[in-house]
Short mmCIF file of C-alpha atoms and ligand atoms in Angstrom, two decimals:
data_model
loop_
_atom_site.label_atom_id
_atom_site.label_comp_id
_atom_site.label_asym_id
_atom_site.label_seq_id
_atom_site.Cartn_x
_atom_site.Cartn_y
_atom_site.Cartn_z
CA UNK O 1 -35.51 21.98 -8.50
CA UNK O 2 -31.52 22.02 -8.17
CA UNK O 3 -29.51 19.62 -9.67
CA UNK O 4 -27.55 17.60 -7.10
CA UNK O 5 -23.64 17.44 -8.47
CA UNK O 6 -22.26 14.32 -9.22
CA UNK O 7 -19.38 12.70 -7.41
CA UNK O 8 -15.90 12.47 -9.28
CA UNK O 9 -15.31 9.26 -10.40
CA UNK O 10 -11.61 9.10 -9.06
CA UNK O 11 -13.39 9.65 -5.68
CA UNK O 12 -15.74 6.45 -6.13
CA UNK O 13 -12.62 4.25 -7.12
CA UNK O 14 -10.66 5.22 -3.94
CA UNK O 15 -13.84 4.59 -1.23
CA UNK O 16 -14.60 1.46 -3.63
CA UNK O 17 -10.51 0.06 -3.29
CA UNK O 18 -10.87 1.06 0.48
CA UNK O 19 -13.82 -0.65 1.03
CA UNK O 20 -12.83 -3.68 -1.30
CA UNK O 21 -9.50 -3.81 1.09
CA UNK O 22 -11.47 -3.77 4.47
CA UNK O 23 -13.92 -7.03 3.01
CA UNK O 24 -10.94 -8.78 2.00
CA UNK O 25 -8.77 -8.09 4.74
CA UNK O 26 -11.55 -9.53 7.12
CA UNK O 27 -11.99 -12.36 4.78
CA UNK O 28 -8.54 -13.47 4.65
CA UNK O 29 -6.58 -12.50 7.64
CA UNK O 30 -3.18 -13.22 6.09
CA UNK O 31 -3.72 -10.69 3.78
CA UNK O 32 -3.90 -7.93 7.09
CA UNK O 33 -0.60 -9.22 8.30
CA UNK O 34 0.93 -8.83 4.64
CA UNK O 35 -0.36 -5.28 4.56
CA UNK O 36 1.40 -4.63 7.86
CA UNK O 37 4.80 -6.12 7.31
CA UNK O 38 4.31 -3.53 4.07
CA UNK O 39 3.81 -0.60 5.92
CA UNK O 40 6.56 -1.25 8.79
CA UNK O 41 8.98 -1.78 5.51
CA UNK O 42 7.87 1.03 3.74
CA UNK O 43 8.29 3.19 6.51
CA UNK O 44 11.85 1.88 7.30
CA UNK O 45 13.04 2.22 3.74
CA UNK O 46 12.36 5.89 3.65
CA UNK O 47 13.42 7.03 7.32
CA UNK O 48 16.53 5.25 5.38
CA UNK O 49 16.86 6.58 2.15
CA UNK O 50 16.31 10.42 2.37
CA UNK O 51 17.09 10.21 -1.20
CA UNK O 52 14.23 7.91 -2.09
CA UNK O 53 11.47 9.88 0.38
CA UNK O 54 12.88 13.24 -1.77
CA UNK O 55 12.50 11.35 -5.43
CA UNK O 56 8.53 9.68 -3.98
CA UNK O 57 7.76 13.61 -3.05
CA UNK O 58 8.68 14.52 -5.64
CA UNK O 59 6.94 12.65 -8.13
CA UNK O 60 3.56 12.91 -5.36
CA UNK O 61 4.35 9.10 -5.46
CA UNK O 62 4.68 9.49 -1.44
CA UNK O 63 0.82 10.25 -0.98
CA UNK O 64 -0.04 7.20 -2.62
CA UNK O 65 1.71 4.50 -1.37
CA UNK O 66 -0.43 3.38 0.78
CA UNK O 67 -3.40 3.34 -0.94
CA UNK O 68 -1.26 1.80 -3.90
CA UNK O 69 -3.28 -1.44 -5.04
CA UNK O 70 -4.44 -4.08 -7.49
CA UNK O 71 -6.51 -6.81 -6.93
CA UNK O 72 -7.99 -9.44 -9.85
CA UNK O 73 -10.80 -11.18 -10.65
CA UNK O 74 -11.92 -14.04 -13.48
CA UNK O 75 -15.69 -14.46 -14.90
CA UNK O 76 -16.51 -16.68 -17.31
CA UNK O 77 -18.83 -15.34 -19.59
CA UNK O 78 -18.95 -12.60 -22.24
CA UNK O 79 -21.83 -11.03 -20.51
CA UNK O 80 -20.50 -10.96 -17.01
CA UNK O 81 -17.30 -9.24 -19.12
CA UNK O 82 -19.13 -6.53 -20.38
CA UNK O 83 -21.44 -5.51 -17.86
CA UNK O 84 -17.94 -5.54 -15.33
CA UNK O 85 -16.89 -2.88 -18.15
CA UNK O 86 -19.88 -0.67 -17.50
CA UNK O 87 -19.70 -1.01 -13.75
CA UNK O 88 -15.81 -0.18 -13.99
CA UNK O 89 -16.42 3.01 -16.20
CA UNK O 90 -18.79 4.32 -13.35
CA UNK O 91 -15.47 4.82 -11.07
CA UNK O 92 -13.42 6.14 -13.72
CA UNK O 93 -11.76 2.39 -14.88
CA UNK O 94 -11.40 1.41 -18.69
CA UNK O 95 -9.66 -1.50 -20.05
CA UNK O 96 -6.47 -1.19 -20.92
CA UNK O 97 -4.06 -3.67 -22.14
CA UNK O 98 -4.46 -7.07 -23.88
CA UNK O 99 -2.78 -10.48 -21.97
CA UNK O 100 -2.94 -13.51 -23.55
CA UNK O 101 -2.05 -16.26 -20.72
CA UNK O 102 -2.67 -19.55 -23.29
CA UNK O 103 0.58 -19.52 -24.42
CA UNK O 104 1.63 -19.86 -20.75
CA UNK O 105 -0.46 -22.56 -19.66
CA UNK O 106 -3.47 -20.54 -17.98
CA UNK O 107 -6.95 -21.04 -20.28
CA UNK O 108 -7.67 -17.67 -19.98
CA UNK O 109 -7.42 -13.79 -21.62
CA UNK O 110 -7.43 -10.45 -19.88
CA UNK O 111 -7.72 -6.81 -19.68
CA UNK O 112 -6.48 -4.39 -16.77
CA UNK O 113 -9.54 -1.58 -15.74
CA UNK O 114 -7.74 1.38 -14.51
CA UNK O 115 -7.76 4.80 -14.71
CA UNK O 116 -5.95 6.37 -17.62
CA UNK O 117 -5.10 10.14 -16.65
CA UNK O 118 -1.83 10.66 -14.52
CA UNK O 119 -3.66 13.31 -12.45
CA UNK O 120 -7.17 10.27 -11.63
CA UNK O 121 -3.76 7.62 -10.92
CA UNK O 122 -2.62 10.16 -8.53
CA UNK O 123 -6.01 10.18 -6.78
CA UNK O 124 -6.33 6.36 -7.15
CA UNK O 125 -4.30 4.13 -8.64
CA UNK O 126 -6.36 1.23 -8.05
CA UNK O 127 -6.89 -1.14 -10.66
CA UNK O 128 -8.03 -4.42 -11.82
CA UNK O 129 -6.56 -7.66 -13.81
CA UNK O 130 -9.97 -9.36 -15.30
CA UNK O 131 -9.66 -12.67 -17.03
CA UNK O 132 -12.18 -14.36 -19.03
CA UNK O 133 -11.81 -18.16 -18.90
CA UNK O 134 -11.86 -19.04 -22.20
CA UNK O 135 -14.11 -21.83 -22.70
CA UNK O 136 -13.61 -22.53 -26.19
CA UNK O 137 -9.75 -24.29 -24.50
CA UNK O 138 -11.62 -27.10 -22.56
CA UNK O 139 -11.67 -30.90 -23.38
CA UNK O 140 -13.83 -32.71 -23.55
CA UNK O 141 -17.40 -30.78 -25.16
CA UNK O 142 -19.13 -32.31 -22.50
CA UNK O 143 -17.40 -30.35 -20.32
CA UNK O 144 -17.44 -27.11 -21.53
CA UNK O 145 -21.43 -27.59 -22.69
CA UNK O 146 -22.05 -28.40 -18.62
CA UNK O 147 -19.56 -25.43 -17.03
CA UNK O 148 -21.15 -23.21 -20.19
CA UNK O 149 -24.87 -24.05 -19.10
CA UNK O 150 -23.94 -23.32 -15.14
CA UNK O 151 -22.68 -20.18 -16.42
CA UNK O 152 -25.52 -19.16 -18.07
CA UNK O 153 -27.55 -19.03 -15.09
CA UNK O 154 -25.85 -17.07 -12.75
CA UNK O 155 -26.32 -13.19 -12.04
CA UNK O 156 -23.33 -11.69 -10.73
CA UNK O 157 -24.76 -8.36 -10.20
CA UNK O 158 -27.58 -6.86 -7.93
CA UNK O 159 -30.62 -5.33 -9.73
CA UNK O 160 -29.42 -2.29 -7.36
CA UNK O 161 -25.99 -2.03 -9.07
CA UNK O 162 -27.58 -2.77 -12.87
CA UNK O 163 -30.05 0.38 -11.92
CA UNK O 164 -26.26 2.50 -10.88
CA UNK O 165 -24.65 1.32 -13.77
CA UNK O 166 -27.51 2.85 -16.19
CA UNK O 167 -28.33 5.92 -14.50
CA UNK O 168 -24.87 6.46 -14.79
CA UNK O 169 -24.56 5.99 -18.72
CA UNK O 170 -27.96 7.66 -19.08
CA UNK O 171 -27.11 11.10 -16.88
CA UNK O 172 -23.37 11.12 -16.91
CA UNK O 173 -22.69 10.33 -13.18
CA UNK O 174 -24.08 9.61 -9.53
CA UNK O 175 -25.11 11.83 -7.18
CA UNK O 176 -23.56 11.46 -3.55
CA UNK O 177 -26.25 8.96 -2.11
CA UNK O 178 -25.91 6.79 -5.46
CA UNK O 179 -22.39 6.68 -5.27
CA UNK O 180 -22.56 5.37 -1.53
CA UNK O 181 -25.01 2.80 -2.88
CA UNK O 182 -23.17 2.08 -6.11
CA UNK O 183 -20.23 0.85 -3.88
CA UNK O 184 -22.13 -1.44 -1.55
CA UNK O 185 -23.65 -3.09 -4.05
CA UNK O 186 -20.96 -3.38 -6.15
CA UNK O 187 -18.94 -4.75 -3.99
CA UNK O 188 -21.38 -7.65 -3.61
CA UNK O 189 -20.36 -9.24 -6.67
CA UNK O 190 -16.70 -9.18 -5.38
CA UNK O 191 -17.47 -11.39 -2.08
CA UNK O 192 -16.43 -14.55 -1.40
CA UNK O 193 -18.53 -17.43 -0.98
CA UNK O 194 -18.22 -20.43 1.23
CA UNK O 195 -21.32 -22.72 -0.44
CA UNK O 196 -20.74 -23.87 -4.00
CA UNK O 197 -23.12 -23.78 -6.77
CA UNK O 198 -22.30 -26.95 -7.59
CA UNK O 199 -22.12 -30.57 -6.23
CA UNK O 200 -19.10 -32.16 -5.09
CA UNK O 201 -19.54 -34.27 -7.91
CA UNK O 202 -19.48 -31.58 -10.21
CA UNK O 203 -16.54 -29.58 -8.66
CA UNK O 204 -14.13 -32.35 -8.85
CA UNK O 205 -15.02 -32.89 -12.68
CA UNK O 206 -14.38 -29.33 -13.34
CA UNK O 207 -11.11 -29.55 -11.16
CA UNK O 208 -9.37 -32.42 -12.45
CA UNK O 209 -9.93 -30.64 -15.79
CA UNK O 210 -8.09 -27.08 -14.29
CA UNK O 211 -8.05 -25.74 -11.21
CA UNK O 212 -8.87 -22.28 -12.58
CA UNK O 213 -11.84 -23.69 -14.12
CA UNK O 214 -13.41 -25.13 -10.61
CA UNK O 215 -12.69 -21.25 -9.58
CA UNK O 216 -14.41 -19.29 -11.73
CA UNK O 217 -17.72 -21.99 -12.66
CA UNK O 218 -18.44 -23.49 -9.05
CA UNK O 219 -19.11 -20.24 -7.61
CA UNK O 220 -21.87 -17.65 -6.98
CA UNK O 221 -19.27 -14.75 -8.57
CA UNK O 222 -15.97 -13.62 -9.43
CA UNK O 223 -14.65 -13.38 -5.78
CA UNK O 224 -11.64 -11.40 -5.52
CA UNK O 225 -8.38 -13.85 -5.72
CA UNK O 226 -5.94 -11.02 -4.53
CA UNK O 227 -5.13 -7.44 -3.39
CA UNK O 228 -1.76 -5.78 -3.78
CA UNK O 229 -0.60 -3.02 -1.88
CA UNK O 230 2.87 -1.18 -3.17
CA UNK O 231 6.15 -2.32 -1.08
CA UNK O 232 9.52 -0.31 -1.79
CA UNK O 233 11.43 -3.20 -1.00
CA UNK O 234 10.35 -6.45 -2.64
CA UNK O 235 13.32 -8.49 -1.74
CA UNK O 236 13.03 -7.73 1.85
CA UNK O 237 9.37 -8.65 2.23
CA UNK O 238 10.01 -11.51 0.30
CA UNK O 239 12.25 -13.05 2.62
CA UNK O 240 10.58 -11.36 6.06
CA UNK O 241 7.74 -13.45 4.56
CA UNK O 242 8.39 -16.83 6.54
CA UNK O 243 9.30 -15.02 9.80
CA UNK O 244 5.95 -14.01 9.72
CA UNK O 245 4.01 -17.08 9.18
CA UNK O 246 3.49 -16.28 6.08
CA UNK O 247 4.88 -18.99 2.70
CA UNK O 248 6.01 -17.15 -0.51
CA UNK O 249 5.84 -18.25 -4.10
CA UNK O 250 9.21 -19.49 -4.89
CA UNK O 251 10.82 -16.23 -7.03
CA UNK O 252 10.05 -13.02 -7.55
CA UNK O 253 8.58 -12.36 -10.87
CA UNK O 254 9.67 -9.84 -13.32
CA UNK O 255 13.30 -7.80 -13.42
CA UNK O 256 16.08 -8.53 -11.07
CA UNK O 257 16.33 -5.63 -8.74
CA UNK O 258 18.16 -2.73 -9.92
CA UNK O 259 19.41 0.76 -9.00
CA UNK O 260 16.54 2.30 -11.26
CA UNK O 261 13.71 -0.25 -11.36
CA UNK O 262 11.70 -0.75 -14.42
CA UNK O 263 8.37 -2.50 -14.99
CA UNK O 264 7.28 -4.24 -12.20
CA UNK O 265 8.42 -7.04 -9.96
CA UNK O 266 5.63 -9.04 -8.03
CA UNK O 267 5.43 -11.98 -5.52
CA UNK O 268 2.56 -13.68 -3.50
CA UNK O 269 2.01 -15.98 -0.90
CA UNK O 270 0.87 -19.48 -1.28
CA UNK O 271 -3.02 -19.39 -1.77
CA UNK O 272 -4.98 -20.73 1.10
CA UNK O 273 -6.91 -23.70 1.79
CA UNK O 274 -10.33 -23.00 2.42
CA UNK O 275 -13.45 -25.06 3.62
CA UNK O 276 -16.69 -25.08 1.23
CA UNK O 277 -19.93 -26.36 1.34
CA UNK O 278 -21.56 -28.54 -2.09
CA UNK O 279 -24.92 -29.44 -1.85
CA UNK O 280 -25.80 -32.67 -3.30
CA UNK O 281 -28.96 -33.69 -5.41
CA UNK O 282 -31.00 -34.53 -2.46
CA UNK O 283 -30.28 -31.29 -0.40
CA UNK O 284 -27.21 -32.73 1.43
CA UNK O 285 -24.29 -30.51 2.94
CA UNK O 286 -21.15 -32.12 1.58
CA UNK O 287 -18.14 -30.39 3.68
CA UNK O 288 -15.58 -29.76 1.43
CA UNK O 289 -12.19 -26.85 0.27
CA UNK O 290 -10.88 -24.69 -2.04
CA UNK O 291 -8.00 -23.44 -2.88
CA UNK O 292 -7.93 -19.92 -4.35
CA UNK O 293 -7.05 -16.91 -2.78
CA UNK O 294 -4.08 -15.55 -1.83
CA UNK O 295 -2.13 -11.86 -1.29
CA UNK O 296 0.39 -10.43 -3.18
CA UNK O 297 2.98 -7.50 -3.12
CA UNK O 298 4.21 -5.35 -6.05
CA UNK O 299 7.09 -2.73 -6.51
CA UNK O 300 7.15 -0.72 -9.33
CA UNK O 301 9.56 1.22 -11.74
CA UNK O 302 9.93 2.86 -14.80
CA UNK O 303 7.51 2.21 -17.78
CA UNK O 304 9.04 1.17 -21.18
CA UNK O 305 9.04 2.02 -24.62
CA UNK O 306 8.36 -0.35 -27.10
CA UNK O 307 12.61 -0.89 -27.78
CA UNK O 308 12.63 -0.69 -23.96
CA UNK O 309 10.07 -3.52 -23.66
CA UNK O 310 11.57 -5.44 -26.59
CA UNK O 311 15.23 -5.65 -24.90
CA UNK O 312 13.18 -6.63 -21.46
CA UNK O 313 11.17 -9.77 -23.00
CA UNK O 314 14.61 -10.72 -24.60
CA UNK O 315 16.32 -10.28 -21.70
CA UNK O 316 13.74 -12.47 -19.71
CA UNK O 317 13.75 -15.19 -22.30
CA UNK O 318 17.32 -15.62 -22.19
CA UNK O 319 17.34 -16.37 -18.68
CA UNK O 320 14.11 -18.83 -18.93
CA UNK O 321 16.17 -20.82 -21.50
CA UNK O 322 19.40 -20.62 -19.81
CA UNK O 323 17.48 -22.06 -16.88
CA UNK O 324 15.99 -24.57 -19.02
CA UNK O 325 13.58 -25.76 -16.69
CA UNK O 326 10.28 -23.98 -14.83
CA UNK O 327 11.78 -22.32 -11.15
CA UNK O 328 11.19 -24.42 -8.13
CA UNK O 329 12.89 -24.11 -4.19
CA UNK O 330 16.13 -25.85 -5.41
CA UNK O 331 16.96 -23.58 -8.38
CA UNK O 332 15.54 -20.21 -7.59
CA UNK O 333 18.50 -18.83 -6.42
CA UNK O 334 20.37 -19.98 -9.38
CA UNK O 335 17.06 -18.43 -11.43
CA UNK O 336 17.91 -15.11 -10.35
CA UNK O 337 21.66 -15.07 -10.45
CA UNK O 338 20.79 -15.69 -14.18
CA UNK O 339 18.73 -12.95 -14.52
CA UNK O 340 20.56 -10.68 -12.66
CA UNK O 341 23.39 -11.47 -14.87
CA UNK O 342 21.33 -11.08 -18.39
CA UNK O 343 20.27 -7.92 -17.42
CA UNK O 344 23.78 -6.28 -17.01
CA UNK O 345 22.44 -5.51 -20.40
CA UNK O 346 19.81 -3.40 -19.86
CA UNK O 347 21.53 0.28 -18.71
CA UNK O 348 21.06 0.70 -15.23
CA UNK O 349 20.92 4.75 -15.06
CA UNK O 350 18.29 7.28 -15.83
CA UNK O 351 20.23 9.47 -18.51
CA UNK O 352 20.99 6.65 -20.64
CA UNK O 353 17.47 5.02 -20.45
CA UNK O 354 16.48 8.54 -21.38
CA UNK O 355 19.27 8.80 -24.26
CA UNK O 356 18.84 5.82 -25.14
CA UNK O 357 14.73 6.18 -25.22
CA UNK O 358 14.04 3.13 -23.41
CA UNK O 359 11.77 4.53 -21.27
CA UNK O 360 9.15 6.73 -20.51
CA UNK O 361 10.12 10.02 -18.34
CA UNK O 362 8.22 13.38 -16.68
CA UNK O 363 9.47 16.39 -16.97
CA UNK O 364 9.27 19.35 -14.42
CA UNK O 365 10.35 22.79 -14.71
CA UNK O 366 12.59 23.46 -11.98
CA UNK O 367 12.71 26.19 -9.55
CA UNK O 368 15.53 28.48 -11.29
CA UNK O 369 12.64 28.26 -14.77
CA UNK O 370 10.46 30.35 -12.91
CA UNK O 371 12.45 33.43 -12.60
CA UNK O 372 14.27 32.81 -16.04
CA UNK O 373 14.35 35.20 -18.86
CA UNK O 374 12.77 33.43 -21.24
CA UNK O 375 13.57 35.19 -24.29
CA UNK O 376 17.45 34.09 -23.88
CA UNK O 377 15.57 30.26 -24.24
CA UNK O 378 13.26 30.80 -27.21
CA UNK O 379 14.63 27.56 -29.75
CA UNK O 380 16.79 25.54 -27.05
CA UNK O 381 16.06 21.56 -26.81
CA UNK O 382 14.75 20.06 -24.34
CA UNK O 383 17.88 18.48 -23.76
CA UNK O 384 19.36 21.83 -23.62
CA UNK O 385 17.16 23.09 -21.26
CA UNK O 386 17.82 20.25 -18.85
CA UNK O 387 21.68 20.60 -19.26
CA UNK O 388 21.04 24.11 -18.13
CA UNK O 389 19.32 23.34 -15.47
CA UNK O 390 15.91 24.78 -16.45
CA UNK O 391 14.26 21.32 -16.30
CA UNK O 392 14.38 18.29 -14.72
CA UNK O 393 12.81 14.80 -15.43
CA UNK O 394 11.58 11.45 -13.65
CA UNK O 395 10.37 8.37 -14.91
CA UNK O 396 6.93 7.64 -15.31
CA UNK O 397 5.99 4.79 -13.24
CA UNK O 398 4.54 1.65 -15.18
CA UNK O 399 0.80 1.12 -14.22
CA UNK O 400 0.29 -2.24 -16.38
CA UNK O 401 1.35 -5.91 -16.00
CA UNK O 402 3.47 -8.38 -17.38
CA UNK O 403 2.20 -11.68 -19.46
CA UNK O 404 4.86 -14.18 -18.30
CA UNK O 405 4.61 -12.59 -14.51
CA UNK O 406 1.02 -13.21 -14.18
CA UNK O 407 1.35 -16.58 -15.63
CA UNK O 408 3.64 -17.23 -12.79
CA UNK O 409 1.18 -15.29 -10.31
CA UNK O 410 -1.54 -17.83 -11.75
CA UNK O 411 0.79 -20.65 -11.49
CA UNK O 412 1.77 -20.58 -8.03
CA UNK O 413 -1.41 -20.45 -6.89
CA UNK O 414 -2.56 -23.13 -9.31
CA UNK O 415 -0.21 -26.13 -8.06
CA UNK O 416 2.75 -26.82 -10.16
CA UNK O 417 0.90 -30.11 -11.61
CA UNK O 418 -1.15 -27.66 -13.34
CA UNK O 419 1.81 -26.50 -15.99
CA UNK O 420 -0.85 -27.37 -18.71
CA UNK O 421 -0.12 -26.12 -22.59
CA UNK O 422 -2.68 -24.67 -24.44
CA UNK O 423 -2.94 -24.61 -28.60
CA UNK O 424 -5.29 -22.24 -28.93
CA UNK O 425 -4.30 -18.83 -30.59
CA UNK O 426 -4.37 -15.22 -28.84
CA UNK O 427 -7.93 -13.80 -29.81
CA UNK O 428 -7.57 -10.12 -29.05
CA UNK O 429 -9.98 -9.62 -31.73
CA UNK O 430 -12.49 -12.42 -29.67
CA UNK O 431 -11.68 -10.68 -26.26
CA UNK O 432 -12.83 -6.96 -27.63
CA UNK O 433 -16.04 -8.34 -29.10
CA UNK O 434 -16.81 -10.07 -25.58
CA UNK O 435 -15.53 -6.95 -23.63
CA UNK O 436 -17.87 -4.75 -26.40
CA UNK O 437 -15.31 -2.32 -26.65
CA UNK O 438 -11.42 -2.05 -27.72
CA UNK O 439 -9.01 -1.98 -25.44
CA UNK O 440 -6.30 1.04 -25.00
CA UNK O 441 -2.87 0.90 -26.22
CA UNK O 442 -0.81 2.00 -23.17
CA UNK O 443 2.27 2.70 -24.90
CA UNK O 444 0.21 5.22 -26.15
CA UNK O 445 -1.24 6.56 -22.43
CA UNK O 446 2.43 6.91 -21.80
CA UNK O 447 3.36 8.78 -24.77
CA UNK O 448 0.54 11.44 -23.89
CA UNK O 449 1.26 11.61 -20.31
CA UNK O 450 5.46 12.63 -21.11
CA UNK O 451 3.84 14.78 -23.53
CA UNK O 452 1.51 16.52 -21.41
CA UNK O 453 4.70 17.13 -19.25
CA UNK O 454 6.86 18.50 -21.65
CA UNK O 455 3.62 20.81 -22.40
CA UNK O 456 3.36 22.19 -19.03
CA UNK O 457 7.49 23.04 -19.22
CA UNK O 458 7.04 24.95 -22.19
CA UNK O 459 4.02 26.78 -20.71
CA UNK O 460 5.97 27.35 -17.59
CA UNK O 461 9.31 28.43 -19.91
CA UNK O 462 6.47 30.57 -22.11
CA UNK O 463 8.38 28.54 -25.08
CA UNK O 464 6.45 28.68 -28.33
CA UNK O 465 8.18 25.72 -29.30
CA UNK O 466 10.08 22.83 -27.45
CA UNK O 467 10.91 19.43 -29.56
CA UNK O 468 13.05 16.84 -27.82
C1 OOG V 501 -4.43 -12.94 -11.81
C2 OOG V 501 -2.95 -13.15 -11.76
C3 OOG V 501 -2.21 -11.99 -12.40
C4 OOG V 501 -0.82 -10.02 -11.61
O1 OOG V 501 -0.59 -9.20 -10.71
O2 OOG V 501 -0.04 -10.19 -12.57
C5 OOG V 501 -2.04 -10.83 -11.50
C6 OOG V 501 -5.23 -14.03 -11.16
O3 OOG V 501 -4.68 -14.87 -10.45
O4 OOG V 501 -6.46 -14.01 -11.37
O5 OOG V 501 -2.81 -10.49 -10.67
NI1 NI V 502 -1.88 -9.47 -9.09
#
């Protein structure tokens, strides 16, 4: 009998994001038009900038920018968690990242499943912000005994996808025809619903309590809230936004924009008001809405260090308490004159980030290292090789989020009455357990990648050595 190969795992995640894209696209509508104004941007910016299309070639950022995309979903139980980490590790996605949203008003912690290899982000960079509603936050007990109990008897998963998800862990992969199955199925848990599970009754308890709450207990699954495709110009999109029918969350979240971009910077539009149906105790159709999904656009920049990261969250602060007060229409504009001004502190050109080792770069041998003689460079820096012209470097482009942003993404689409405060303490430690696994330091994926980079120079060079 021959053994039928097994399909890359980077290959699953992109057919799974493409697929996930075309349900939610015919779900919500809006979310189409957003992905249009995108592309028509996109395009413009680099028939623009031949500088920019030259630095996205470069980096093979070009080829995928438009498959570029995030999405995010929220479960509420420690077993839905866990068994969403065994059905992400079958397309190549582990969790990286801890974000504790308490502190900022949202009763839940998360994780981002992604791919962890620059080489898989290159062949999808799609990834995944999962929050776990964390129970333990909600007044009264009565509560959070009847949402807990609901919980408990809901299967988010086909039997079909449980069956993937193990013969994957037991053999090491899926063969073409299980991989096409895996992704139909598994995209089942990901569609929206239009009947609660719930009464009306019910629903309204669990709303006036949080919004989020209502979300992720009333429903059949974790329906996806959001998808996210790439723009290279935020600011634009974010004011074509109206002229297209289509209502933005009041700022843009993250850094002002710069000449060298760090991080990420991320807006939305509103989340959309949708009709449900409750059933009542006696079998009745009670019409009903929801309000929960929305679409939202991301442009990204230059990972941090950890002293890169530190001056950011300063930076940030500062502004938050010059403002004094949470952003709204009348002083958003005021909001990011602030920033832009605070931020005059954080150097605003590659060489010094690099000197300065506040962020992350790539390194590529250039074209004149491949006819050097390389004996002449045996014992020169990096830097020296770079001043020479030998190598060349780009930043590496930050694949994670941002606490305080996706508070504000969650906020927005929460209703400003829900500004809630929550006591409880981060619970990393709480979140592993539940997820059944740690999750990865990305400093640390970062560190490895500009590592791996350097590697490949000093292969290329035939260095023995080459220390920074
Ligand atoms: C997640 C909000 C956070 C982001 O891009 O920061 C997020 C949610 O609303 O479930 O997606
Ligand atoms: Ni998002």
């Amino acid at each position: 009998m021959t053994h039928q190969p097994f399909v890359n795992p980077d290959e699953i995640r992109a057919r799974f994001s493409n697929a996930m894209s075309e349900m939610y696209q015919t779900e919500v509508p809006l979310y189409g038009a957003l992905l249009r104004l995108v592309a028509d941007t996109n395009n413009q910016m680099l028939s623009q900038q031949p500088e920019l299309a030259r630095h996205l070639r470069q980096t093979g950022e070009i080829e995928r920018l438009s498959m570029e995309r995030h999405g995010a979903i929220r479960v509420g139980t420690a077993a839905e968690l866990a068994t969403l980490r065994r059905l992400f590790a079958v397309m190549g996605m582990v969790p990286v990242g801890y974000y504790d949203l308490a502190s900022a008003g949202v009763p839940v912690h998360s994780t981002a499943f992604r791919a962890v290899h620059e080489a898989s982000l290159q062949a999808s960079p799609f990834r995944i912000f999962t929050s776990l509603l964390r129970l333990e936050l909600i007044e009264p007990p009565e509560l959070r005994q009847q949402a807990s109990d609901i919980l408990a008897k809901r299967v988010i998963f086909t039997p079909r996808a449980i069956e993937l998800m193990v013969q994957h862990e037991t053999s090491g992969g899926l063969t073409r025809h299980q991989a096409d199955d895996f992704i139909i199925q598994s995209l089942e848990t990901f569609r929206w619903h239009n009947q609660a599970t719930v009464s009306a009754e019910v629903y309204q308890q669990l709303h006036d309590q949080h919004r989020l709450i209502a979300d992720v207990v009333a429903f059949k699954g974790p329906h996806i809230n959001h998808l996210t495709p790439r723009t290279l110009n935020i600011d634009a999109i974010q004011t074509a936004m109206p002229q297209h029918n289509i209502t933005p969350k009041v700022v843009i979240e993250g850094p002002p924009p710069r000449n060298c971009p760090i991080l990420l910077r991320q807006t939305s539009f509103k989340a959309l008001e949708e009709k449900v149906a409750f059933l009542s105790a006696d079998g009745q159709v009670i019409q009903g809405h929801h309000t929960a999904r929305f679409g939202e656009i991301e442009q990204r920049g230059a990972a941090l260090t950890a002293k890169g990261r530190d001056l950011y969250d300063r930076l940030l602060q500062a502004a938050q308490d010059q403002l004094q007060v949470p952003t709204n229409e009348k002083n958003s504009a005021q909001y990011m004159a602030i920033l832009s001004d605070k931020f005059n502190q954080f150097p605003d050109d590659y060489p010094t980030m690099r000197a300065e080792r506040l962020a992350f770069f790539r390194y590529f041998p250039t074209e004149k290292s491949r006819s050097a003689p390389t004996e002449s460079l045996q014992g020169l820096t990096l830097d020296e090789l770079i001043g020479a012209g030998f190598i060349q470097y780009e930043p590496l482009v930050y694949e994670d989020f941002l606490p305080v942003s996706a508070a504000g993404i969650f906020q927005s689409n929460l209703g400003d009455k829900e500004q809630a405060h929550f006591a409880g303490h981060a619970s990393k430690q709480d979140f592993q357990r539940d997820l059944g696994m740690a999750v990865i330091d990305e400093l640390q994926l970062y560190e490895e990648t500009q590592q791996r980079s350097i590697a490949t120079c000093a292969a290329t060079l035939k260095l023995t050595l080459l220390s920074r």
